[in-house]
PDB file of N, CA and C in Angstrom:
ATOM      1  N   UNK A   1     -48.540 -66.574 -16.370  1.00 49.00           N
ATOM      2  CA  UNK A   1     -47.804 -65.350 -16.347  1.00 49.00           C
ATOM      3  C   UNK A   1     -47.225 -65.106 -14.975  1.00 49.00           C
ATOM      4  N   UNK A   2     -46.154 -64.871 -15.120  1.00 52.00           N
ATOM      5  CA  UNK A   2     -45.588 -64.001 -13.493  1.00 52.00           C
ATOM      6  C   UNK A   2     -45.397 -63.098 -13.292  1.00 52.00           C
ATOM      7  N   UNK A   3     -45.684 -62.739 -11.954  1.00 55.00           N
ATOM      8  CA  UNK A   3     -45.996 -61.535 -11.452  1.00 55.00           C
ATOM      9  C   UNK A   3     -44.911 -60.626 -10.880  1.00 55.00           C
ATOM     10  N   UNK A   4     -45.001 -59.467 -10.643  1.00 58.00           N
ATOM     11  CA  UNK A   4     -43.568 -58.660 -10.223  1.00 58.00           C
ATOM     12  C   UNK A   4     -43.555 -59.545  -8.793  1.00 58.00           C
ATOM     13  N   UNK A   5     -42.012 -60.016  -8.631  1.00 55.00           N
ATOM     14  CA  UNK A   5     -41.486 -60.211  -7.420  1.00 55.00           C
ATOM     15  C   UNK A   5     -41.171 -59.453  -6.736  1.00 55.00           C
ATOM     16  N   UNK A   6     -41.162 -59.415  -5.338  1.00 57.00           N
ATOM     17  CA  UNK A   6     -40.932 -58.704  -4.560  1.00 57.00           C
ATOM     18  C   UNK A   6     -39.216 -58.096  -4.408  1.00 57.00           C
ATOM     19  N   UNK A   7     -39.347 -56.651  -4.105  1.00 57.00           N
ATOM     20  CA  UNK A   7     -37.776 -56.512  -4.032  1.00 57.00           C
ATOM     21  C   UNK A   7     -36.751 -57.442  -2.829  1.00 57.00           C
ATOM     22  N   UNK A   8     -35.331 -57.875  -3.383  1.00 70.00           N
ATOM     23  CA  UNK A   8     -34.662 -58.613  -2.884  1.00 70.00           C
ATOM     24  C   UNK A   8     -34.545 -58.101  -1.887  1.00 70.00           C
ATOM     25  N   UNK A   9     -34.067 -56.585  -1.785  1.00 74.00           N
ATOM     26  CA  UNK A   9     -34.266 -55.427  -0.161  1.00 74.00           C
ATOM     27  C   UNK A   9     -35.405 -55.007   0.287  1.00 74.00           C
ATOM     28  N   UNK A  10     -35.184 -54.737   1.445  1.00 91.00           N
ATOM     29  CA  UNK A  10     -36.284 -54.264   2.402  1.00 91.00           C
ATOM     30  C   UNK A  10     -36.071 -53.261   2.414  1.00 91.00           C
ATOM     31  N   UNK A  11     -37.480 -52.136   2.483  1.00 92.00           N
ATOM     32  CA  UNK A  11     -37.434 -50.794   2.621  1.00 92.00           C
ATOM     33  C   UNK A  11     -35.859 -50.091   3.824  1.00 92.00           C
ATOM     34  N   UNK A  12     -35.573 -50.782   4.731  1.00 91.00           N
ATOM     35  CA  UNK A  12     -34.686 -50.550   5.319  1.00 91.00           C
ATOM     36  C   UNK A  12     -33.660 -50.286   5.239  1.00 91.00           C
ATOM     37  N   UNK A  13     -32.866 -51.438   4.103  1.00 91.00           N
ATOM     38  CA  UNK A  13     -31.947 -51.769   3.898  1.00 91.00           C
ATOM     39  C   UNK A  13     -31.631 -51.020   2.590  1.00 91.00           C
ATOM     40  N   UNK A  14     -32.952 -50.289   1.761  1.00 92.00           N
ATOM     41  CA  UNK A  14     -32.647 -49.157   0.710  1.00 92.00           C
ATOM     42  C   UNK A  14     -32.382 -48.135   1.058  1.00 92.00           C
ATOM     43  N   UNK A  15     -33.223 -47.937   2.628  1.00 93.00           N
ATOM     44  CA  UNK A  15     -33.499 -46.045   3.303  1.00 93.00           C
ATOM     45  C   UNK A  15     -31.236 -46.166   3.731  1.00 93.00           C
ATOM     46  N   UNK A  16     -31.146 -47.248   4.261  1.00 93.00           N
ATOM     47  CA  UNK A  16     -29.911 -47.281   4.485  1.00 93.00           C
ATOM     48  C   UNK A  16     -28.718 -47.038   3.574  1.00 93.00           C
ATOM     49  N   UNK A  17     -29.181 -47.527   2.443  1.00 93.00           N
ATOM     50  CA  UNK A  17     -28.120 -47.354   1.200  1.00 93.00           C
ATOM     51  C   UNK A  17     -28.077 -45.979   0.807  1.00 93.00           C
ATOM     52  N   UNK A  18     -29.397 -45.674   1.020  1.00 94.00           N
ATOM     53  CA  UNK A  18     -29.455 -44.093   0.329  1.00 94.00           C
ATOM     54  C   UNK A  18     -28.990 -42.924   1.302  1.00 94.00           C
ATOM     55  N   UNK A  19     -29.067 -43.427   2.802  1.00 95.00           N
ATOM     56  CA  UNK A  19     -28.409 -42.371   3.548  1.00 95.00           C
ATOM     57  C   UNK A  19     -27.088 -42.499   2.904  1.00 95.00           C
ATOM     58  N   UNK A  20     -26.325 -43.358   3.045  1.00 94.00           N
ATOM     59  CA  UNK A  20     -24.809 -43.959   2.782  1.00 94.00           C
ATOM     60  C   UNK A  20     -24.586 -42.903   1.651  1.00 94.00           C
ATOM     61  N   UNK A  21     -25.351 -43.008   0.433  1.00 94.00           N
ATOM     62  CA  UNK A  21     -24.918 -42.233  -0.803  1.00 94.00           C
ATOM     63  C   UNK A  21     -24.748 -40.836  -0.360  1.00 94.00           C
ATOM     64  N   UNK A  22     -25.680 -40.374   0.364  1.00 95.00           N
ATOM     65  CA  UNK A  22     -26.156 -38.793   0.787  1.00 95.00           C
ATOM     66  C   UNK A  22     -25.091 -39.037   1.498  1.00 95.00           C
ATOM     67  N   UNK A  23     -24.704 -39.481   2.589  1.00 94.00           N
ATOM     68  CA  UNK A  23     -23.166 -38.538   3.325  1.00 94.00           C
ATOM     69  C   UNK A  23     -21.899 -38.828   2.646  1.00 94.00           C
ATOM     70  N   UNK A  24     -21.939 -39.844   1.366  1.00 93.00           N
ATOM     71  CA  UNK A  24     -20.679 -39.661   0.441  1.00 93.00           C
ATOM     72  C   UNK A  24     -20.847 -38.467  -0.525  1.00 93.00           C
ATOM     73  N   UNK A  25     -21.879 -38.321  -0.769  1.00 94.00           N
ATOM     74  CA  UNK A  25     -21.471 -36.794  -1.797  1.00 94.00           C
ATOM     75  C   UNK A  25     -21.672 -35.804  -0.752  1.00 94.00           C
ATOM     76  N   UNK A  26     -21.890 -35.756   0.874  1.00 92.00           N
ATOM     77  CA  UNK A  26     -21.862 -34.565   1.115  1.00 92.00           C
ATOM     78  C   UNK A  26     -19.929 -34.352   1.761  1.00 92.00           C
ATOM     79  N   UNK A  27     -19.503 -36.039   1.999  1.00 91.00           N
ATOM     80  CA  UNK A  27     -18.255 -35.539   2.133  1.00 91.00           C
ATOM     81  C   UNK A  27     -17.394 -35.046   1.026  1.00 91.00           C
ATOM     82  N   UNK A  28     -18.014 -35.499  -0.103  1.00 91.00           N
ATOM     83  CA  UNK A  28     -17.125 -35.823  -1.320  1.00 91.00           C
ATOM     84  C   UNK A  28     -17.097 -33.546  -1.408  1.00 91.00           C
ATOM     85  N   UNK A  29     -18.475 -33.340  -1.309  1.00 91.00           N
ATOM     86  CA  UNK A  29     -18.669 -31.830  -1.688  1.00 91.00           C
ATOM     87  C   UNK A  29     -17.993 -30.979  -0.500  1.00 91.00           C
ATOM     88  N   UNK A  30     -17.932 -31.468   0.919  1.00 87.00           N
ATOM     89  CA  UNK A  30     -16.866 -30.861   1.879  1.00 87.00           C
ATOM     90  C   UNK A  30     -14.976 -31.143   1.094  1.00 87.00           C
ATOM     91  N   UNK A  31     -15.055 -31.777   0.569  1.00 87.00           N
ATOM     92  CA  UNK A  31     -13.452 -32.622   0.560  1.00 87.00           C
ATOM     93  C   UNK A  31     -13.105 -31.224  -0.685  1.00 87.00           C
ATOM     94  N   UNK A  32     -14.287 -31.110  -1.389  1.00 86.00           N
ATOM     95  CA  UNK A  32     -13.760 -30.301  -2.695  1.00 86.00           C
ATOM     96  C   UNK A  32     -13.818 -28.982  -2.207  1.00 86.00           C
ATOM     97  N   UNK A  33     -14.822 -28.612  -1.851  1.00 82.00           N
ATOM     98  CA  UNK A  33     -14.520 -27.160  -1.019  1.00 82.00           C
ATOM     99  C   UNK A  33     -13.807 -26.842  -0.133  1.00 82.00           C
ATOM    100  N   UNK A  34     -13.197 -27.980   0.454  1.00 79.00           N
ATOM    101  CA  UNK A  34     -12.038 -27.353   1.210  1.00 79.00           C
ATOM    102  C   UNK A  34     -10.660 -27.208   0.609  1.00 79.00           C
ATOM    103  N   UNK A  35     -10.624 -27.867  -0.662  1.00 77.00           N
ATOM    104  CA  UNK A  35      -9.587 -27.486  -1.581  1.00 77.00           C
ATOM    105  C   UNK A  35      -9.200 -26.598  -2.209  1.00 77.00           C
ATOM    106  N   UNK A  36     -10.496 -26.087  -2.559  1.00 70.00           N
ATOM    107  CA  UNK A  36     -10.530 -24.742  -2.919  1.00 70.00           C
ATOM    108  C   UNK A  36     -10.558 -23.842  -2.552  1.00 70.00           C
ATOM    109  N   UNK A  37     -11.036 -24.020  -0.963  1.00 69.00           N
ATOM    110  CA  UNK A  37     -10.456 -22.806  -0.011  1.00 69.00           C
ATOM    111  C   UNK A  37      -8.890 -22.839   0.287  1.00 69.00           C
ATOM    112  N   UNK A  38      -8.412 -23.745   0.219  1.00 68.00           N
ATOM    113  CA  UNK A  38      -7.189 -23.992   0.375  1.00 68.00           C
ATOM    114  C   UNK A  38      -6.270 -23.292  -0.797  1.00 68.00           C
ATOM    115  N   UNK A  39      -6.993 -23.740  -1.992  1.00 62.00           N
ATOM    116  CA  UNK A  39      -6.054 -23.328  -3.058  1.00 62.00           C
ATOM    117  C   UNK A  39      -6.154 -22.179  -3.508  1.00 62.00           C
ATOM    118  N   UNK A  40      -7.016 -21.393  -2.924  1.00 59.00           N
ATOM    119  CA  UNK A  40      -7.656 -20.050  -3.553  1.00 59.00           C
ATOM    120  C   UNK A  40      -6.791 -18.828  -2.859  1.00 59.00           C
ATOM    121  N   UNK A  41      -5.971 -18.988  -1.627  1.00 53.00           N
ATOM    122  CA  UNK A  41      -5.452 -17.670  -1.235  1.00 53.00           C
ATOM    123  C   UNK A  41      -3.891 -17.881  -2.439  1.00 53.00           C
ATOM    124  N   UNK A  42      -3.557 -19.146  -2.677  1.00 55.00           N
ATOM    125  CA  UNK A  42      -2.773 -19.046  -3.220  1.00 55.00           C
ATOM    126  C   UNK A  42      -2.679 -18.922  -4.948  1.00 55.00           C
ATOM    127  N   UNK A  43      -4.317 -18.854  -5.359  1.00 57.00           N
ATOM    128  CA  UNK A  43      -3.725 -18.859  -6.969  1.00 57.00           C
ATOM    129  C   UNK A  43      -4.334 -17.532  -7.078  1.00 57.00           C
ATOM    130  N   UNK A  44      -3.986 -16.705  -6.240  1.00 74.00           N
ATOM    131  CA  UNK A  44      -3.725 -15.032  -7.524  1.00 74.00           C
ATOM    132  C   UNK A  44      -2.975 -13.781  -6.077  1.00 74.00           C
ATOM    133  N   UNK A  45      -2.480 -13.569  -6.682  1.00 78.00           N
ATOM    134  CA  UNK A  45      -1.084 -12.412  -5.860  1.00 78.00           C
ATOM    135  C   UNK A  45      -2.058 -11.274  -6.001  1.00 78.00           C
ATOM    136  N   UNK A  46      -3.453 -10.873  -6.910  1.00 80.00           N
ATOM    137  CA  UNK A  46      -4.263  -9.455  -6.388  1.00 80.00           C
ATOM    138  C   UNK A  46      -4.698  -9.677  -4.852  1.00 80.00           C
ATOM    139  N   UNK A  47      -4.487  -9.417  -4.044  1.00 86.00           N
ATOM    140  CA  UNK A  47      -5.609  -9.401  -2.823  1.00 86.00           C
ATOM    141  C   UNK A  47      -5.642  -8.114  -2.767  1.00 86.00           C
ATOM    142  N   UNK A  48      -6.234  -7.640  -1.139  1.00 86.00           N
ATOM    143  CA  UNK A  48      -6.698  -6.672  -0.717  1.00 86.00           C
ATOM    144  C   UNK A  48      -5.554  -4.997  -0.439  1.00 86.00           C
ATOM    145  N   UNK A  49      -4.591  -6.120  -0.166  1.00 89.00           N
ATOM    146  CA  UNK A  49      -3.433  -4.608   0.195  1.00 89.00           C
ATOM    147  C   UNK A  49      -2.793  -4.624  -1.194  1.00 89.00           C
ATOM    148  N   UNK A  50      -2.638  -5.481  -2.354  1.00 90.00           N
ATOM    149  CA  UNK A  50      -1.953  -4.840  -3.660  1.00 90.00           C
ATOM    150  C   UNK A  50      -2.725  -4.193  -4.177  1.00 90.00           C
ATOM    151  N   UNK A  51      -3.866  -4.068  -3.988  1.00 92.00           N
ATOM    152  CA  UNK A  51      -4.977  -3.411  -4.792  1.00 92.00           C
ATOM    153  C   UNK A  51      -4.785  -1.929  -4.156  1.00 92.00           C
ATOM    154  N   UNK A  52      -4.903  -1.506  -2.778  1.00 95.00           N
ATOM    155  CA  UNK A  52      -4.811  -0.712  -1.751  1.00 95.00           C
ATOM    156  C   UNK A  52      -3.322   0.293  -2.508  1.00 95.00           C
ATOM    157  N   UNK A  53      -2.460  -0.814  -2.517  1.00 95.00           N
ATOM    158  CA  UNK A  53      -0.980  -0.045  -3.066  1.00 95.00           C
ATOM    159  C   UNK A  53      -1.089   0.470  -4.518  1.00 95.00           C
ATOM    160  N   UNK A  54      -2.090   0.117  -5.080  1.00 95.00           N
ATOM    161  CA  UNK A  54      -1.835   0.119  -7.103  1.00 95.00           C
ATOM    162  C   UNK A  54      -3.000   1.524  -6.817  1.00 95.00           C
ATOM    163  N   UNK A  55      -3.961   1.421  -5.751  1.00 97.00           N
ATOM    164  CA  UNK A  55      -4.737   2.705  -6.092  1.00 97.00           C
ATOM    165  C   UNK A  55      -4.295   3.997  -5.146  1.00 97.00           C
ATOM    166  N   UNK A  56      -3.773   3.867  -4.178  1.00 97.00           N
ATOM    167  CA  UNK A  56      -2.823   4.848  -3.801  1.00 97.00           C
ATOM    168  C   UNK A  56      -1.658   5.529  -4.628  1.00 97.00           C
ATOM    169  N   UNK A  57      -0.863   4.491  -5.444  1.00 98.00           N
ATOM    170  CA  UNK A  57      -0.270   5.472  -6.038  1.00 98.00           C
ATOM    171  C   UNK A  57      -0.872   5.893  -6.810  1.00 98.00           C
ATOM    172  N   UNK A  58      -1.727   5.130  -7.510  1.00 98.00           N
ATOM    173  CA  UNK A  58      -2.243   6.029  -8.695  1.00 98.00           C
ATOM    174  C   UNK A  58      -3.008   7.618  -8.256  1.00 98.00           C
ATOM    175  N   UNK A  59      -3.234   7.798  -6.949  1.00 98.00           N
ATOM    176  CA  UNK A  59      -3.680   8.655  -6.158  1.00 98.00           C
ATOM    177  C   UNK A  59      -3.007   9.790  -6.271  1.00 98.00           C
ATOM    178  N   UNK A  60      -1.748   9.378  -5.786  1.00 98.00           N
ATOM    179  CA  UNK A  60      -0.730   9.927  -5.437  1.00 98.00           C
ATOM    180  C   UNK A  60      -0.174  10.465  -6.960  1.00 98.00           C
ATOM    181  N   UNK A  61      -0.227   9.977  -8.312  1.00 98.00           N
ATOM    182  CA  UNK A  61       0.128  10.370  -9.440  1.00 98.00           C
ATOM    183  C   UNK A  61      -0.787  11.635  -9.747  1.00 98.00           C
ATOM    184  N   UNK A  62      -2.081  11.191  -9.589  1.00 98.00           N
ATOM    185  CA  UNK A  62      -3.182  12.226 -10.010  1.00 98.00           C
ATOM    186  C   UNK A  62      -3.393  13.322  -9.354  1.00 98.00           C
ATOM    187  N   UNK A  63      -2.836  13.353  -8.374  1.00 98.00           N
ATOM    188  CA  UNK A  63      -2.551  14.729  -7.673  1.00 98.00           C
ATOM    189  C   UNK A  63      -1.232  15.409  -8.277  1.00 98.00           C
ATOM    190  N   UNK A  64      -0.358  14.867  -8.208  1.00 98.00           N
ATOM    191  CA  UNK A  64       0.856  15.295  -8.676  1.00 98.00           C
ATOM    192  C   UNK A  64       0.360  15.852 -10.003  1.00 98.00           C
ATOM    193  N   UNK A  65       0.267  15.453 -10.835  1.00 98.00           N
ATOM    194  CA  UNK A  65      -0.258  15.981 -12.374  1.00 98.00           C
ATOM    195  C   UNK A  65      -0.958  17.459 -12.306  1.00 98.00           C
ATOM    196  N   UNK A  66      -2.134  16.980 -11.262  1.00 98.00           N
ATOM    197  CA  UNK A  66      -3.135  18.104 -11.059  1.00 98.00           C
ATOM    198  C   UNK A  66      -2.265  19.414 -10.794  1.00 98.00           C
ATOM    199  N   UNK A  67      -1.530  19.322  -9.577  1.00 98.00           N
ATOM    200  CA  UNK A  67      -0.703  20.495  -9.177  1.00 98.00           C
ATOM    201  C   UNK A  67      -0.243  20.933  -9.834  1.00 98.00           C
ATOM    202  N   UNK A  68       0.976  19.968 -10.711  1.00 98.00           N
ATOM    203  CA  UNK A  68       1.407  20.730 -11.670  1.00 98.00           C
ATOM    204  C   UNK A  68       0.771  21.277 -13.070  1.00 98.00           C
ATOM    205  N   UNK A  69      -0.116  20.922 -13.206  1.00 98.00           N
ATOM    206  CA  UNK A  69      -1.150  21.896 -14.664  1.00 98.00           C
ATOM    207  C   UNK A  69      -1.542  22.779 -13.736  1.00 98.00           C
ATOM    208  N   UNK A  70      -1.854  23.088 -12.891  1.00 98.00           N
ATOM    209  CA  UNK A  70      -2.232  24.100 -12.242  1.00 98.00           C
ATOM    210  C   UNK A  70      -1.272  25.511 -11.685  1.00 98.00           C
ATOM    211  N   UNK A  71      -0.476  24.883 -11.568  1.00 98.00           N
ATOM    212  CA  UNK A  71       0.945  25.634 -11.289  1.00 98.00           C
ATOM    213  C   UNK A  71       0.861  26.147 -12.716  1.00 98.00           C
ATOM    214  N   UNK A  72       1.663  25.430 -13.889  1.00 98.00           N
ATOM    215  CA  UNK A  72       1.805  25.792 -15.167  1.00 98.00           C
ATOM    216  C   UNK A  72       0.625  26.717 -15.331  1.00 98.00           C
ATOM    217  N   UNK A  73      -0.840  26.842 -15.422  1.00 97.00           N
ATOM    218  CA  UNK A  73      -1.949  27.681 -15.752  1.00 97.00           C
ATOM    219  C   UNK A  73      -1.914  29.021 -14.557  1.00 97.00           C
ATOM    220  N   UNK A  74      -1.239  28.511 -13.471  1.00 96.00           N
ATOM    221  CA  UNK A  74      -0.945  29.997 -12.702  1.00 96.00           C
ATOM    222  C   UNK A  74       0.046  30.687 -13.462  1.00 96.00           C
ATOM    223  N   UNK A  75       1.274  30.203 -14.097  1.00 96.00           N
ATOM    224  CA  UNK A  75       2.007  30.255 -14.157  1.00 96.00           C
ATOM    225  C   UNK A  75       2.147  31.656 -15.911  1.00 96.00           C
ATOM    226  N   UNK A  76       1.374  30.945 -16.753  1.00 96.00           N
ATOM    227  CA  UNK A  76       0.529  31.469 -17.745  1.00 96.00           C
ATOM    228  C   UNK A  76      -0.351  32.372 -17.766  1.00 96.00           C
ATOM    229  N   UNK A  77      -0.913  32.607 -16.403  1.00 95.00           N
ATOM    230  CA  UNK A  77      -1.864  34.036 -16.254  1.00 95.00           C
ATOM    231  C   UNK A  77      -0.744  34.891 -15.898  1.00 95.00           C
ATOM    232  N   UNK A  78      -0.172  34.794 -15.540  1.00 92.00           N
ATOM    233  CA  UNK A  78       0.464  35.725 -14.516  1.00 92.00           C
ATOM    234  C   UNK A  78       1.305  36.408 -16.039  1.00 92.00           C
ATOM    235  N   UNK A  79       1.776  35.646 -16.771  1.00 93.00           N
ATOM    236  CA  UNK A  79       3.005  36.154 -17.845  1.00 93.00           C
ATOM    237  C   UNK A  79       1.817  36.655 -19.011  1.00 93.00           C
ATOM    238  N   UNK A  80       0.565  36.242 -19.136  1.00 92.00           N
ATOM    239  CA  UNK A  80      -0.197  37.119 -19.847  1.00 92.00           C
ATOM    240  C   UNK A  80      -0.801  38.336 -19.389  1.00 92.00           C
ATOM    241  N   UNK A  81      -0.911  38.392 -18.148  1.00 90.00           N
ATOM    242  CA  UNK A  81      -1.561  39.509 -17.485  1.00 90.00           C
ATOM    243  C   UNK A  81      -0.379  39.888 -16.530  1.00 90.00           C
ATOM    244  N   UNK A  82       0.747  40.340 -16.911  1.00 86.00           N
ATOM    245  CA  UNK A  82       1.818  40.707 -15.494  1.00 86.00           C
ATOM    246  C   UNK A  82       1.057  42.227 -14.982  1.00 86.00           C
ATOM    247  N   UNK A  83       1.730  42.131 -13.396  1.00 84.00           N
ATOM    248  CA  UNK A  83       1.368  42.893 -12.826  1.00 84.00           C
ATOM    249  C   UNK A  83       1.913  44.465 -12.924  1.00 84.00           C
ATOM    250  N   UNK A  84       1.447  45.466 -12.742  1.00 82.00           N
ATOM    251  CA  UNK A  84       1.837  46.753 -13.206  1.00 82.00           C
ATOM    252  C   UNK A  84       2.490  47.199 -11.970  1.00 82.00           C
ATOM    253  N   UNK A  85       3.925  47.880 -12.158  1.00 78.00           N
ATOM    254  CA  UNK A  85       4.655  48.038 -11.158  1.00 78.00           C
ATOM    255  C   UNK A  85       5.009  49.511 -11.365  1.00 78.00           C
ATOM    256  N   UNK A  86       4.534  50.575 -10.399  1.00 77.00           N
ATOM    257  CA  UNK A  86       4.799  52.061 -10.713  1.00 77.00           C
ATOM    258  C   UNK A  86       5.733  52.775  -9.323  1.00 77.00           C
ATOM    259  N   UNK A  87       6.768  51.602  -8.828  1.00 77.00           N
ATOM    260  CA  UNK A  87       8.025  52.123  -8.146  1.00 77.00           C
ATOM    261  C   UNK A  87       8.746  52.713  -9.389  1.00 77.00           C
ATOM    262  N   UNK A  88       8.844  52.466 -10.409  1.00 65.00           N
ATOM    263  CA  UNK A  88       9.725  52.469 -11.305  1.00 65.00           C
ATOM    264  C   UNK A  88       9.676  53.764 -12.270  1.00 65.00           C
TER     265      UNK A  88
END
């Protein structure tokens, strides 16, 4: 019967192969993340100041509205309850 042969490599020459693998997937995982930092300001037009502009106006709408129902409900007391005028 024969016996397991010894490996053709030396512990060395495996610790070596296996570093080799480890800094190809750690470039391979730098190479991809930097693509995607790369590609990421450019695949979407929301950033920080359109967002800034879409909730300002909407700001700016919801006040406007407010005033005016409020105006209109001043506007409605006053013609249900007018004021009594005794120059007259």
């Amino acid at each position: 019967m024969e016996t397991d042969s010894p490996p053709s490599e030396s512990i060395d020459e495996l610790r070596q192969r296996l570093n080799n693998m480890k800094k190809l997937m750690a470039d391979r995982q730098a190479a991809q993340y930097e693509t995607e930092e790369r590609r990421r300001p450019n695949s979407s037009i929301i950033d920080g100041s359109f967002l800034s502009v879409v909730f300002g106006i909407a700001l700016v709408v919801i006040l406007t509205v407010s005033v005016y129902a409020f105006y209109n409900l001043y506007n409605a007391i006053l013609k249900k309850f007018p004021s009594k005028h005794t120059e007259l």
